[in-house]
Structure formats: structure tokens, C-alpha cells
Amino acid sequence: MSNKIHFGWFTEYGPIGWNGPDAAEGYDWRQPEVYQKMAAICERGRFDFALFADHLGITSTYQDSLDNYIRYGLNGINHDSTMLAAMVAASTKHLGVGTTISTSLTAPYQLARQTASLDHLTKGRVAWNIVTTANIAGFKNYGIEEMKDHDARYDQADEYMELCSRLWSSWEPDAVIMDRESGIFADPAKVHRINFEGEYYKSQGPLNVLPTPQGRPTLIQAGSSARGKDFAARWADAVIVAKHNLDDMKRYYDDLKGRAVKMGRHPDELKIFFIIKPVVGATEEIAAQRQQLRMNPTDMELHAALAAMSSRMSVDLSKYELDEPVPTMSEKSIQGGQTTLSRYQTAEKRPTLREMATEESAGNKANIIGTPEQVAAQLEEIMTQVGGDGFVVRVDAHDHGYMEEFVDTVIPVLQDRGLVRREYTGKTLRDNLFES
Ligand SMILES: Cc1cc2nc3c(=O)[nH]c(=O)nc-3n(C[C@H](O)[C@H](O)[C@H](O)COP(=O)(O)O)c2cc1C
């Protein structure tokens, strides 16, 4: 475990919460200023990174139709996260910026080149959230009628990573000379073809982008299945994961670190971030009122949560009764998010679909609630009990007020305890991420 607690912000470039109670009149989620303002708050709180999710198609899983997704602006309406990451980087100085890109639907050369270019433009602050895409809509948009099975997508992604790694290191770090007098730009002996030929991909190389400040982007992953965790253990610098209590967090932490060691890595080379959205209030009463509000979602929010889960799992949850216990489904039939569902299915008292959607919509993993001091103490307790390196605060882009309160009341308590940095020390995102 790090000595310091690290923080990130996670959201998506989409309409989520566009007309919700916290979205001010005239709120326009398409505009960069919305995200730049939030990024400035995160930077004030000395966060490591902002990370933007991405999806490559509007899904039609829920109610077997596009209609509701479009009518209400639900899951899958997503602008390009890489473009947004670049805009946010332009308005910040230290904050890392993470984009989500699919290994299944992006050519490796394109990805290696895009992220390397962005690493230059941001002076070493880029992260890539590696996803394999679990929903058929994205595949069909790319002209692919069937997606491979869950584990097979990760097998392919392993080869993808090998290829990208070769491209990123096709220039030796000291290959570039750029000596004006001699007119020598770079040393050809230090730039190499890769001639990669795998089962799925081929690429000649070298990359036509110079070696980058970070060498390769900071690699983030969110695997929660056994296969996904093996992938993360092999490649990721950081993992983001949603766990609902200390036991689950601890189990995940030990398991993943163990897998990293089996891959020949030191456990500290892989940072674990738990997703949170604590309920914070100036007094316990205010916090309790806010908790009440979160646990009473509108019908719209409830259906949005169910639609999002349906898309994630490729299972139409609208087929099941809201007030009946969560249905049993085979792991095989679910394409992603197995662990989300199995947690509810194996609970001592199986919750209803409504209760599950309410909890998902509230987003308060590990039930962190209280005054700033109480919330800070709970966060510290998680780090002490579980290990782990930090938290990703999952807040929609419109909710600047939430993030301001978190950064201006909870973070200072942690800073006073020496648990959160007061100033950035590193030059690159990876430097900051590995600052202990
Ligand atoms: C916090 C978080 C963010 C994620 N973001 C995306 C995303 O933007 N795009 C995407 O296709 N999948 C995303 N995923 C899905 C994960 O990449 C992964 O597939 C999922 O957690 C299930 O794990 P598994 O692949 O090991 O089954 C996200 C998952 C989590 C937990």
C-alpha cells in the first residue's frame, strides 16, 4: 500500500444526468468547459487523473429497443473520450487525462500512435483505459456481426498489448538527436522495425511518433472476472474497481496483487483504486438527508440504472419484475459485469431488482457517509484495512458542487493527516501515480 491516498475522477462524455436535479438550467454536457471546470477542481484536490469512459454504439438491450436510450439520453450516447481528454489536458497542468479505447474495435497502430501523440501534447499525462467492449452494438457499427466470447476478447487483447508495446519501444529513448548544426534528426541505428506477426495482428513498424515522456501511456483497466483480472495483472499500472464492502475489497485486492506476482511483477507496480461516491454533509443530519435523497431515485433514474446494467451485461433486465428478487442468470449468458450481478445473487437476502437498481443509481459503494471528518476517517480506514492505493470519485460532469465540497472539505482533512499530497511532485502522470 502507498503511504499517500491517491484520487481520480471518473465520468463519461455523455448526457448522463443532463436534466437531473443537480444540472443547472442551460447545462450543456457537450461543452468542454463543463469538464474543464471539474478538472480544475480535481487539480485543486491534487487528484492524479480524470478518466473518461467510452462506448462505441447506442445499445438496444433494455426493452430490446433503441427508443428509450434515445428518448431519455441513456447509456451508449457517448462522444469521443480521446477528444475530450485532449481538451481537458489543455486547460490543466498536472492532472492526468485518461481516455477509454477498445482493443476489439481499434487498429493497434492507430491506438499506439494516437496515445503517443497525446502523451507529447500533454507532456506525459495520458492514460488509456483498456476495454475489450462487451456490447454488440459497437461491433455492429464496425461491421462485425458477432462478438467473440468474453475470454477470447481478452486473449486477443493480450496480443494487442504485445504489439502496442513493441511499437511504443520501436524508438530507443535516446534515438532523437535534433542537432541543428550537423542536421542530424535521429540515429537510424536506434529506430527499429518490429515486423510483428501474431495470430490476430500484423504490423511492420516503427511507430512514426517519437519516444514519449511516459514511454507508453499509463495503462488503466477495470477487469473484474478471472480472465479480466489476469489481463490487468499482466498489463495495468492501475485498476479501477467497484466493490461494496471491506471484505469484497480485501478479497479483490489480495487476489489481484497475487495474480500480479504470478506474472512476475512486484505488487506495488499495480495500483488499485476503489470507486466511490461518498455522501458528505456539513453535519450528520445533512448527510443523512442527502443519503435519503439518493436512496429514493426517480422512476427515470431507476430505469436509467437498469438500462445501464442491461447494456453492461448484454441482458435485458426489463423482462424481470421490479419487486421480485434479482433473477438467476448463468455467467455464460452475461458478457461483462458478472461480478456485479453475482454479488446480488449470492447475498444472504437476495434483493429485488428495484433495490439493486436503487443501490447502483446511488453509487455509494462501501456506504461511506458523514461529515467531512467522518468521511475522511472512513476512507483512511479502508486503506488501512484493505490496502489499496486510492479512490476514484465517480461524479457526473454537471455536479461541480459535489466535487467542490469533496475537494474543499474532505481532502484538506486527509492532507492535514499527511495522507494526500499538498503539491504535485512528479512531472508525468506515472510519476504522480507511483509517488508513495
Ligand atoms: C469503473 C468502470 C469503468 C468502465 N468503463 C468502461 C468503458 O468506458 N467502456 C467499456 O466498454 N467498458 C468499460 N468498463 C467495463 C470493464 O472494462 C470490464 O469489462 C468490466 O469491469 C467487467 O470485467 P471483465 O471484463 O473482467 O468481465 C468499465 C468497468 C468499470 C468497473
CSV table of C-alpha atoms and ligand atoms in Angstrom, one decimal:
chain,number,residue,atom,x,y,z
A,1,MET,CA,0.0,0.0,0.0
A,2,SER,CA,1.1,3.6,-0.7
A,3,ASN,CA,1.6,6.0,2.2
A,4,LYS,CA,-0.4,8.5,0.3
A,5,ILE,CA,-4.0,8.1,-0.8
A,6,HIS,CA,-4.4,8.8,-4.5
A,7,PHE,CA,-7.6,10.1,-6.1
A,8,GLY,CA,-9.1,10.1,-9.6
A,9,TRP,CA,-12.3,11.4,-11.2
A,10,PHE,CA,-14.3,9.1,-13.4
A,11,THR,CA,-17.2,10.1,-15.7
A,12,GLU,CA,-18.1,10.0,-19.4
A,13,TYR,CA,-18.5,12.4,-22.3
A,14,GLY,CA,-22.2,11.8,-22.5
A,15,PRO,CA,-25.6,13.2,-21.4
A,16,ILE,CA,-25.8,11.3,-18.1
A,17,GLY,CA,-27.8,13.4,-15.7
A,18,TRP,CA,-28.5,16.0,-18.3
A,19,ASN,CA,-31.8,17.1,-16.8
A,20,GLY,CA,-31.3,15.8,-13.3
A,21,PRO,CA,-32.0,17.9,-10.2
A,22,ASP,CA,-28.3,18.9,-9.9
A,23,ALA,CA,-28.0,20.0,-13.5
A,24,ALA,CA,-28.4,23.8,-13.7
A,25,GLU,CA,-30.7,25.4,-16.3
A,26,GLY,CA,-28.8,25.7,-19.6
A,27,TYR,CA,-26.4,22.9,-18.6
A,28,ASP,CA,-24.9,21.6,-21.8
A,29,TRP,CA,-22.8,18.4,-21.4
A,30,ARG,CA,-21.4,18.7,-24.9
A,31,GLN,CA,-19.3,21.8,-24.0
A,32,PRO,CA,-15.6,21.4,-22.9
A,33,GLU,CA,-16.0,24.0,-20.2
A,34,VAL,CA,-18.2,21.6,-18.1
A,35,TYR,CA,-15.3,19.1,-17.9
A,36,GLN,CA,-12.6,21.7,-17.7
A,37,LYS,CA,-14.2,23.3,-14.7
A,38,MET,CA,-14.5,19.9,-12.9
A,39,ALA,CA,-10.9,19.1,-13.9
A,40,ALA,CA,-9.7,22.4,-12.2
A,41,ILE,CA,-11.5,21.3,-9.0
A,42,CYS,CA,-9.8,17.9,-9.2
A,43,GLU,CA,-6.4,19.6,-9.7
A,44,ARG,CA,-7.1,21.8,-6.7
A,45,GLY,CA,-7.6,18.5,-4.8
A,46,ARG,CA,-4.3,17.2,-6.2
A,47,PHE,CA,-6.0,14.3,-7.9
A,48,ASP,CA,-3.9,12.0,-10.1
A,49,PHE,CA,-6.2,11.8,-13.1
A,50,ALA,CA,-9.6,12.4,-14.7
A,51,LEU,CA,-10.7,9.4,-16.7
A,52,PHE,CA,-13.4,9.3,-19.3
A,53,ALA,CA,-15.4,6.2,-20.2
A,54,ASP,CA,-16.4,5.5,-23.8
A,55,HIS,CA,-18.8,3.3,-25.7
A,56,LEU,CA,-18.9,2.7,-29.4
A,57,GLY,CA,-22.6,2.5,-30.0
A,58,ILE,CA,-26.1,3.2,-28.7
A,59,THR,CA,-27.3,-0.1,-27.3
A,60,SER,CA,-30.7,-1.6,-27.5
A,61,THR,CA,-30.5,-4.2,-24.9
A,62,TYR,CA,-33.1,-2.8,-22.4
A,63,GLN,CA,-36.6,-3.4,-23.7
A,64,ASP,CA,-35.0,-4.7,-26.8
A,65,SER,CA,-35.2,-1.2,-28.4
A,66,LEU,CA,-33.2,1.9,-29.1
A,67,ASP,CA,-36.2,4.1,-28.3
A,68,ASN,CA,-35.7,4.6,-24.6
A,69,TYR,CA,-32.0,5.0,-24.9
A,70,ILE,CA,-32.5,7.8,-27.4
A,71,ARG,CA,-35.7,9.3,-25.8
A,72,TYR,CA,-34.1,9.7,-22.4
A,73,GLY,CA,-30.4,10.0,-23.3
A,74,LEU,CA,-29.3,6.8,-21.7
A,75,ASN,CA,-26.4,4.5,-21.9
A,76,GLY,CA,-24.3,4.4,-25.1
A,77,ILE,CA,-24.8,8.0,-26.3
A,78,ASN,CA,-21.2,8.9,-26.0
A,79,HIS,CA,-18.9,11.4,-27.7
A,80,ASP,CA,-15.3,10.5,-28.3
A,81,SER,CA,-13.4,10.4,-25.0
A,82,THR,CA,-9.9,11.0,-26.6
A,83,MET,CA,-11.0,14.3,-28.0
A,84,LEU,CA,-12.3,15.3,-24.5
A,85,ALA,CA,-9.1,14.2,-22.8
A,86,ALA,CA,-7.1,16.5,-25.1
A,87,MET,CA,-9.4,19.4,-24.3
A,88,VAL,CA,-9.1,18.8,-20.6
A,89,ALA,CA,-5.4,18.4,-20.8
A,90,ALA,CA,-5.2,21.8,-22.5
A,91,SER,CA,-6.8,23.5,-19.5
A,92,THR,CA,-4.8,21.7,-16.8
A,93,LYS,CA,-1.2,21.4,-15.9
A,94,HIS,CA,-0.7,18.4,-13.6
A,95,LEU,CA,-3.9,16.3,-13.8
A,96,GLY,CA,-3.5,13.1,-15.8
A,97,VAL,CA,-6.2,12.6,-18.5
A,98,GLY,CA,-7.5,9.2,-19.3
A,99,THR,CA,-9.3,8.0,-22.4
A,100,THR,CA,-11.1,4.7,-23.0
A,101,ILE,CA,-10.3,2.9,-26.2
A,102,SER,CA,-11.4,-0.6,-27.3
A,103,THR,CA,-8.9,-3.2,-28.2
A,104,SER,CA,-11.5,-5.1,-30.2
A,105,LEU,CA,-12.5,-2.2,-32.4
A,106,THR,CA,-9.4,-0.1,-32.9
A,107,ALA,CA,-6.3,-0.9,-35.0
A,108,PRO,CA,-3.3,-1.3,-32.7
A,109,TYR,CA,-1.2,1.0,-34.8
A,110,GLN,CA,-3.8,3.7,-34.6
A,111,LEU,CA,-4.1,3.4,-30.9
A,112,ALA,CA,-0.3,3.4,-30.3
A,113,ARG,CA,0.1,6.5,-32.5
A,114,GLN,CA,-2.9,8.4,-31.0
A,115,THR,CA,-1.9,7.9,-27.4
A,116,ALA,CA,1.8,8.6,-28.1
A,117,SER,CA,0.9,11.8,-29.8
A,118,LEU,CA,-1.3,12.8,-26.9
A,119,ASP,CA,1.4,11.9,-24.5
A,120,HIS,CA,3.6,14.5,-26.2
A,121,LEU,CA,0.9,17.1,-26.3
A,122,THR,CA,0.1,16.7,-22.6
A,123,LYS,CA,3.8,16.4,-21.6
A,124,GLY,CA,3.3,12.9,-20.2
A,125,ARG,CA,-0.2,13.0,-18.7
A,126,VAL,CA,-2.1,10.4,-20.8
A,127,ALA,CA,-3.7,7.3,-19.5
A,128,TRP,CA,-5.5,4.6,-21.6
A,129,ASN,CA,-8.4,2.7,-20.0
A,130,ILE,CA,-8.1,-0.6,-21.8
A,131,VAL,CA,-11.5,-2.2,-22.7
A,132,THR,CA,-12.5,-5.0,-24.9
A,133,THR,CA,-16.1,-3.8,-25.5
A,134,ALA,CA,-18.8,-6.0,-24.2
A,135,ASN,CA,-21.8,-4.8,-26.2
A,136,ILE,CA,-22.8,-6.0,-29.6
A,137,ALA,CA,-23.9,-2.5,-30.8
A,138,GLY,CA,-20.3,-1.3,-31.0
A,139,PHE,CA,-19.3,-4.3,-33.0
A,140,LYS,CA,-22.2,-3.9,-35.5
A,141,ASN,CA,-21.2,-0.3,-36.0
A,142,TYR,CA,-17.8,-1.5,-37.2
A,143,GLY,CA,-19.4,-4.1,-39.5
A,144,ILE,CA,-18.8,-7.1,-37.2
A,145,GLU,CA,-22.0,-9.1,-36.7
A,146,GLU,CA,-20.8,-11.3,-33.8
A,147,MET,CA,-18.5,-10.6,-31.0
A,148,LYS,CA,-16.1,-13.1,-29.7
A,149,ASP,CA,-16.7,-14.6,-26.3
A,150,HIS,CA,-15.6,-12.7,-23.2
A,151,ASP,CA,-12.3,-14.6,-22.6
A,152,ALA,CA,-11.4,-14.8,-26.3
A,153,ARG,CA,-11.6,-11.0,-26.4
A,154,TYR,CA,-9.0,-10.8,-23.7
A,155,ASP,CA,-6.8,-13.4,-25.5
A,156,GLN,CA,-6.8,-11.1,-28.5
A,157,ALA,CA,-6.2,-8.1,-26.2
A,158,ASP,CA,-3.1,-9.7,-24.8
A,159,GLU,CA,-1.6,-9.9,-28.3
A,160,TYR,CA,-2.8,-6.3,-28.9
A,161,MET,CA,-0.8,-5.2,-25.9
A,162,GLU,CA,2.3,-7.0,-27.1
A,163,LEU,CA,2.1,-5.3,-30.4
A,164,CYS,CA,1.5,-1.8,-29.0
A,165,SER,CA,4.4,-2.3,-26.5
A,166,ARG,CA,6.7,-3.1,-29.4
A,167,LEU,CA,5.5,0.0,-31.3
A,168,TRP,CA,6.0,2.3,-28.3
A,169,SER,CA,9.5,1.0,-27.9
A,170,SER,CA,10.4,0.9,-31.6
A,171,TRP,CA,12.5,4.1,-31.0
A,172,GLU,CA,15.1,3.7,-28.3
A,173,PRO,CA,14.8,6.5,-25.8
A,174,ASP,CA,17.9,8.3,-26.9
A,175,ALA,CA,17.3,7.9,-30.7
A,176,VAL,CA,16.4,11.5,-31.2
A,177,ILE,CA,19.3,13.9,-31.7
A,178,MET,CA,17.7,17.0,-33.4
A,179,ASP,CA,21.2,18.7,-33.7
A,180,ARG,CA,20.7,21.8,-35.8
A,181,GLU,CA,24.4,22.1,-36.7
A,182,SER,CA,25.0,18.7,-38.0
A,183,GLY,CA,21.5,18.4,-39.4
A,184,ILE,CA,21.1,15.0,-37.8
A,185,PHE,CA,17.5,14.4,-36.7
A,186,ALA,CA,17.7,10.9,-35.2
A,187,ASP,CA,20.0,7.9,-35.2
A,188,PRO,CA,18.7,5.3,-37.6
A,189,ALA,CA,20.5,2.6,-35.7
A,190,LYS,CA,18.2,3.2,-32.8
A,191,VAL,CA,14.9,3.0,-34.6
A,192,HIS,CA,13.7,-0.4,-35.4
A,193,ARG,CA,11.1,-2.2,-37.5
A,194,ILE,CA,9.1,-4.5,-35.4
A,195,ASN,CA,7.8,-6.9,-38.1
A,196,PHE,CA,5.1,-8.2,-35.8
A,197,GLU,CA,3.1,-11.2,-37.0
A,198,GLY,CA,0.7,-12.6,-34.4
A,199,GLU,CA,-2.5,-14.7,-34.5
A,200,TYR,CA,-4.7,-11.6,-34.9
A,201,TYR,CA,-2.5,-8.7,-35.9
A,202,LYS,CA,0.4,-7.7,-38.1
A,203,SER,CA,2.4,-4.5,-38.1
A,204,GLN,CA,5.7,-3.5,-39.7
A,205,GLY,CA,6.7,-0.5,-37.6
A,206,PRO,CA,8.5,1.5,-36.5
A,207,LEU,CA,5.9,3.9,-35.0
A,208,ASN,CA,6.1,7.3,-36.7
A,209,VAL,CA,5.9,9.1,-33.4
A,210,LEU,CA,9.0,9.9,-31.3
A,211,PRO,CA,9.5,8.3,-27.9
A,212,THR,CA,7.1,9.9,-25.5
A,213,PRO,CA,7.6,11.4,-22.0
A,214,GLN,CA,6.0,8.4,-20.3
A,215,GLY,CA,7.3,5.8,-22.8
A,216,ARG,CA,3.8,4.4,-23.1
A,217,PRO,CA,0.6,5.8,-21.7
A,218,THR,CA,-0.3,5.0,-18.1
A,219,LEU,CA,-2.4,1.8,-18.5
A,220,ILE,CA,-5.7,1.5,-16.6
A,221,GLN,CA,-8.0,-1.4,-16.6
A,222,ALA,CA,-11.2,-2.5,-14.9
A,223,GLY,CA,-11.2,-6.2,-15.1
A,224,SER,CA,-13.3,-8.0,-12.5
A,225,SER,CA,-13.7,-11.5,-14.0
A,226,ALA,CA,-10.9,-14.1,-13.5
A,227,ARG,CA,-9.7,-13.5,-17.1
A,228,GLY,CA,-10.1,-9.8,-16.8
A,229,LYS,CA,-8.0,-9.8,-13.6
A,230,ASP,CA,-5.3,-11.8,-15.2
A,231,PHE,CA,-5.2,-9.3,-18.1
A,232,ALA,CA,-5.0,-6.4,-15.6
A,233,ALA,CA,-2.3,-8.2,-13.5
A,234,ARG,CA,-0.2,-8.5,-16.6
A,235,TRP,CA,-0.5,-5.1,-18.2
A,236,ALA,CA,-2.1,-2.4,-16.0
A,237,ASP,CA,-0.4,0.3,-14.0
A,238,ALA,CA,-3.7,0.9,-12.2
A,239,VAL,CA,-7.0,-0.9,-11.8
A,240,ILE,CA,-10.4,0.8,-11.1
A,241,VAL,CA,-13.0,-1.4,-9.4
A,242,ALA,CA,-16.4,-1.1,-7.8
A,243,LYS,CA,-16.6,-3.1,-4.5
A,244,HIS,CA,-19.4,-2.7,-2.0
A,245,ASN,CA,-17.8,-3.6,1.3
A,246,LEU,CA,-14.5,-4.1,3.0
A,247,ASP,CA,-14.5,-7.9,2.6
A,248,ASP,CA,-15.0,-7.7,-1.1
A,249,MET,CA,-12.4,-5.0,-1.4
A,250,LYS,CA,-9.9,-7.0,0.5
A,251,ARG,CA,-10.6,-10.2,-1.4
A,252,TYR,CA,-10.2,-8.3,-4.7
A,253,TYR,CA,-7.0,-6.6,-3.6
A,254,ASP,CA,-5.3,-9.8,-2.4
A,255,ASP,CA,-6.4,-11.7,-5.5
A,256,LEU,CA,-5.2,-9.1,-8.0
A,257,LYS,CA,-1.9,-8.5,-6.2
A,258,GLY,CA,-1.4,-12.2,-6.1
A,259,ARG,CA,-2.0,-12.5,-9.8
A,260,ALA,CA,0.4,-9.7,-10.5
A,261,VAL,CA,3.1,-11.5,-8.5
A,262,LYS,CA,2.4,-14.7,-10.5
A,263,MET,CA,3.0,-12.6,-13.7
A,264,GLY,CA,6.5,-11.8,-12.3
A,265,ARG,CA,5.6,-8.3,-11.2
A,266,HIS,CA,6.1,-6.5,-7.8
A,267,PRO,CA,2.7,-6.0,-6.2
A,268,ASP,CA,3.4,-2.2,-5.9
A,269,GLU,CA,3.7,-1.9,-9.7
A,270,LEU,CA,-0.1,-2.3,-9.9
A,271,LYS,CA,-2.2,0.4,-8.1
A,272,ILE,CA,-5.8,-0.4,-7.0
A,273,PHE,CA,-8.4,2.3,-7.0
A,274,PHE,CA,-11.9,1.7,-5.5
A,275,ILE,CA,-14.8,3.6,-7.0
A,276,ILE,CA,-16.7,5.7,-4.5
A,277,LYS,CA,-19.3,8.5,-4.3
A,278,PRO,CA,-19.5,9.2,-0.5
A,279,VAL,CA,-22.4,11.1,0.9
A,280,VAL,CA,-20.8,14.2,2.6
A,281,GLY,CA,-22.7,16.8,4.6
A,282,ALA,CA,-21.5,19.6,6.9
A,283,THR,CA,-23.4,17.9,9.7
A,284,GLU,CA,-24.6,14.3,10.2
A,285,GLU,CA,-28.2,15.5,9.7
A,286,ILE,CA,-27.4,17.0,6.3
A,287,ALA,CA,-25.5,13.8,5.3
A,288,ALA,CA,-28.5,11.7,6.3
A,289,GLN,CA,-30.9,13.8,4.3
A,290,ARG,CA,-28.7,13.5,1.3
A,291,GLN,CA,-28.5,9.8,1.7
A,292,GLN,CA,-32.3,9.7,1.8
A,293,LEU,CA,-32.5,11.5,-1.5
A,294,ARG,CA,-30.0,9.2,-3.1
A,295,MET,CA,-31.9,6.1,-1.9
A,296,ASN,CA,-35.1,7.4,-3.5
A,297,PRO,CA,-34.4,7.6,-7.2
A,298,THR,CA,-37.0,8.9,-9.6
A,299,ASP,CA,-38.5,6.3,-12.0
A,300,MET,CA,-36.3,7.8,-14.7
A,301,GLU,CA,-33.2,7.2,-12.6
A,302,LEU,CA,-34.2,3.7,-11.8
A,303,HIS,CA,-34.8,2.8,-15.4
A,304,ALA,CA,-31.5,4.5,-16.4
A,305,ALA,CA,-29.7,2.3,-13.8
A,306,LEU,CA,-31.4,-0.8,-15.2
A,307,ALA,CA,-30.7,0.2,-18.8
A,308,ALA,CA,-27.1,0.8,-17.9
A,309,MET,CA,-26.8,-2.6,-16.2
A,310,SER,CA,-28.6,-4.3,-19.1
A,311,SER,CA,-26.1,-2.8,-21.6
A,312,ARG,CA,-23.1,-3.7,-19.5
A,313,MET,CA,-24.2,-7.3,-19.1
A,314,SER,CA,-26.0,-7.7,-22.5
A,315,VAL,CA,-29.0,-9.0,-20.6
A,316,ASP,CA,-32.5,-7.3,-20.9
A,317,LEU,CA,-33.4,-6.6,-17.3
A,318,SER,CA,-36.8,-5.1,-18.3
A,319,LYS,CA,-38.0,-8.7,-18.7
A,320,TYR,CA,-38.0,-9.2,-14.9
A,321,GLU,CA,-40.3,-7.9,-12.2
A,322,LEU,CA,-39.1,-4.8,-10.4
A,323,ASP,CA,-40.2,-6.1,-7.0
A,324,GLU,CA,-39.2,-9.7,-7.3
A,325,PRO,CA,-35.8,-10.9,-6.2
A,326,VAL,CA,-32.9,-10.5,-8.7
A,327,PRO,CA,-33.2,-13.3,-11.2
A,328,THR,CA,-30.7,-16.1,-11.6
A,329,MET,CA,-28.7,-16.0,-14.8
A,330,SER,CA,-25.9,-18.1,-15.9
A,331,GLU,CA,-22.4,-16.5,-16.1
A,332,LYS,CA,-22.1,-17.7,-19.6
A,333,SER,CA,-25.1,-15.6,-20.8
A,334,ILE,CA,-23.6,-12.4,-19.4
A,335,GLN,CA,-20.9,-10.6,-21.4
A,336,GLY,CA,-19.5,-8.3,-18.7
A,337,GLY,CA,-20.4,-7.3,-15.2
A,338,GLN,CA,-20.7,-10.8,-14.0
A,339,THR,CA,-19.4,-9.9,-10.6
A,340,THR,CA,-22.0,-7.0,-10.2
A,341,LEU,CA,-24.8,-9.4,-10.6
A,342,SER,CA,-23.4,-12.4,-8.7
A,343,ARG,CA,-22.9,-10.1,-5.7
A,344,TYR,CA,-26.6,-9.5,-5.6
A,345,GLN,CA,-27.5,-13.1,-6.4
A,346,THR,CA,-25.4,-14.5,-3.6
A,347,ALA,CA,-26.4,-12.0,-1.0
A,348,GLU,CA,-27.8,-13.6,2.2
A,349,LYS,CA,-31.2,-12.0,1.4
A,350,ARG,CA,-31.5,-11.6,-2.3
A,351,PRO,CA,-32.5,-8.0,-3.1
A,352,THR,CA,-35.3,-7.1,-5.6
A,353,LEU,CA,-34.4,-5.7,-8.9
A,354,ARG,CA,-35.7,-2.3,-7.6
A,355,GLU,CA,-33.3,-2.5,-4.6
A,356,MET,CA,-30.4,-3.4,-6.9
A,357,ALA,CA,-31.1,-0.6,-9.3
A,358,THR,CA,-31.5,1.9,-6.4
A,359,GLU,CA,-28.1,0.9,-5.0
A,360,GLU,CA,-26.5,1.1,-8.4
A,361,SER,CA,-28.1,4.5,-9.0
A,362,ALA,CA,-27.0,5.8,-5.6
A,363,GLY,CA,-23.4,4.8,-6.4
A,364,ASN,CA,-22.3,5.0,-2.8
A,365,LYS,CA,-20.0,1.9,-2.8
A,366,ALA,CA,-19.0,0.8,0.7
A,367,ASN,CA,-21.7,3.1,2.1
A,368,ILE,CA,-19.4,6.0,3.0
A,369,ILE,CA,-21.4,8.7,4.7
A,370,GLY,CA,-21.0,11.6,7.2
A,371,THR,CA,-19.3,14.9,7.9
A,372,PRO,CA,-16.0,15.6,6.1
A,373,GLU,CA,-14.1,14.3,9.1
A,374,GLN,CA,-16.1,11.1,9.3
A,375,VAL,CA,-15.8,10.5,5.5
A,376,ALA,CA,-12.0,11.1,5.7
A,377,ALA,CA,-11.8,8.6,8.5
A,378,GLN,CA,-13.8,6.0,6.6
A,379,LEU,CA,-11.5,6.4,3.6
A,380,GLU,CA,-8.4,6.1,5.7
A,381,GLU,CA,-9.9,3.0,7.4
A,382,ILE,CA,-10.5,1.4,4.0
A,383,MET,CA,-6.9,2.0,3.0
A,384,THR,CA,-5.6,0.7,6.3
A,385,GLN,CA,-7.8,-2.4,6.4
A,386,VAL,CA,-7.8,-3.3,2.8
A,387,GLY,CA,-4.6,-1.9,1.4
A,388,GLY,CA,-5.1,-0.3,-1.9
A,389,ASP,CA,-3.8,2.9,-3.3
A,390,GLY,CA,-6.7,5.2,-3.6
A,391,PHE,CA,-10.2,6.0,-4.8
A,392,VAL,CA,-11.8,7.1,-8.0
A,393,VAL,CA,-14.7,9.5,-7.3
A,394,ARG,CA,-17.4,8.8,-9.8
A,395,VAL,CA,-19.3,12.0,-10.3
A,396,ASP,CA,-21.3,13.2,-13.3
A,397,ALA,CA,-19.8,16.2,-15.1
A,398,HIS,CA,-22.6,18.5,-14.1
A,399,ASP,CA,-22.2,18.0,-10.4
A,400,HIS,CA,-19.4,20.6,-9.8
A,401,GLY,CA,-21.0,21.4,-6.4
A,402,TYR,CA,-20.5,17.8,-5.2
A,403,MET,CA,-16.9,17.7,-6.2
A,404,GLU,CA,-16.2,21.2,-4.7
A,405,GLU,CA,-17.5,20.1,-1.4
A,406,PHE,CA,-15.5,16.9,-1.5
A,407,VAL,CA,-12.2,18.6,-2.5
A,408,ASP,CA,-12.6,21.6,-0.2
A,409,THR,CA,-13.8,19.7,2.9
A,410,VAL,CA,-12.7,16.1,2.8
A,411,ILE,CA,-9.3,16.4,1.0
A,412,PRO,CA,-8.0,19.0,3.5
A,413,VAL,CA,-8.7,16.7,6.4
A,414,LEU,CA,-6.7,14.0,4.7
A,415,GLN,CA,-3.9,16.5,3.8
A,416,ASP,CA,-3.7,17.5,7.5
A,417,ARG,CA,-3.1,13.8,8.3
A,418,GLY,CA,-0.4,13.7,5.7
A,419,LEU,CA,-2.4,11.2,3.6
A,420,VAL,CA,-2.9,13.4,0.4
A,421,ARG,CA,-0.2,15.4,-1.3
A,422,ARG,CA,-0.3,19.1,-0.9
A,423,GLU,CA,1.6,19.7,-4.2
A,424,TYR,CA,2.3,17.6,-7.2
A,425,THR,CA,5.8,16.2,-7.1
A,426,GLY,CA,6.0,14.3,-10.4
A,427,LYS,CA,6.3,15.6,-14.0
A,428,THR,CA,4.2,12.8,-15.6
A,429,LEU,CA,1.1,11.0,-14.6
A,430,ARG,CA,3.0,7.8,-14.0
A,431,ASP,CA,5.4,9.8,-11.6
A,432,ASN,CA,2.4,11.0,-9.6
A,433,LEU,CA,0.7,7.7,-9.6
A,434,PHE,CA,3.7,6.0,-8.2
A,435,GLU,CA,4.5,8.7,-5.6
A,436,SER,CA,4.2,7.0,-2.3
B,1,LIG,C1,-15.4,1.8,-13.4
B,1,LIG,C2,-15.5,1.0,-14.7
B,1,LIG,C3,-15.4,1.7,-15.9
B,1,LIG,C4,-15.6,1.1,-17.1
B,1,LIG,N1,-15.5,1.8,-18.3
B,1,LIG,C5,-15.8,1.2,-19.4
B,1,LIG,C6,-15.9,1.9,-20.7
B,1,LIG,O1,-15.7,3.1,-20.7
B,1,LIG,N2,-16.1,1.2,-21.8
B,1,LIG,C7,-16.3,-0.1,-21.8
B,1,LIG,O2,-16.5,-0.7,-22.9
B,1,LIG,N3,-16.2,-0.9,-20.7
B,1,LIG,C8,-16.0,-0.2,-19.5
B,1,LIG,N4,-15.9,-1.0,-18.3
B,1,LIG,C9,-16.0,-2.4,-18.4
B,1,LIG,C10,-14.7,-3.1,-18.0
B,1,LIG,O3,-13.7,-2.8,-18.9
B,1,LIG,C11,-14.8,-4.6,-17.7
B,1,LIG,O4,-15.2,-5.2,-18.9
B,1,LIG,C12,-15.9,-4.9,-16.7
B,1,LIG,O5,-15.5,-4.3,-15.4
B,1,LIG,C13,-16.1,-6.4,-16.5
B,1,LIG,O6,-14.9,-7.0,-16.1
B,1,LIG,P1,-14.5,-8.2,-17.1
B,1,LIG,O7,-14.2,-7.7,-18.4
B,1,LIG,O8,-13.3,-8.8,-16.4
B,1,LIG,O9,-15.6,-9.2,-17.1
B,1,LIG,C14,-15.8,-0.3,-17.1
B,1,LIG,C15,-15.9,-1.0,-15.9
B,1,LIG,C16,-15.8,-0.3,-14.7
B,1,LIG,C17,-15.9,-1.1,-13.4
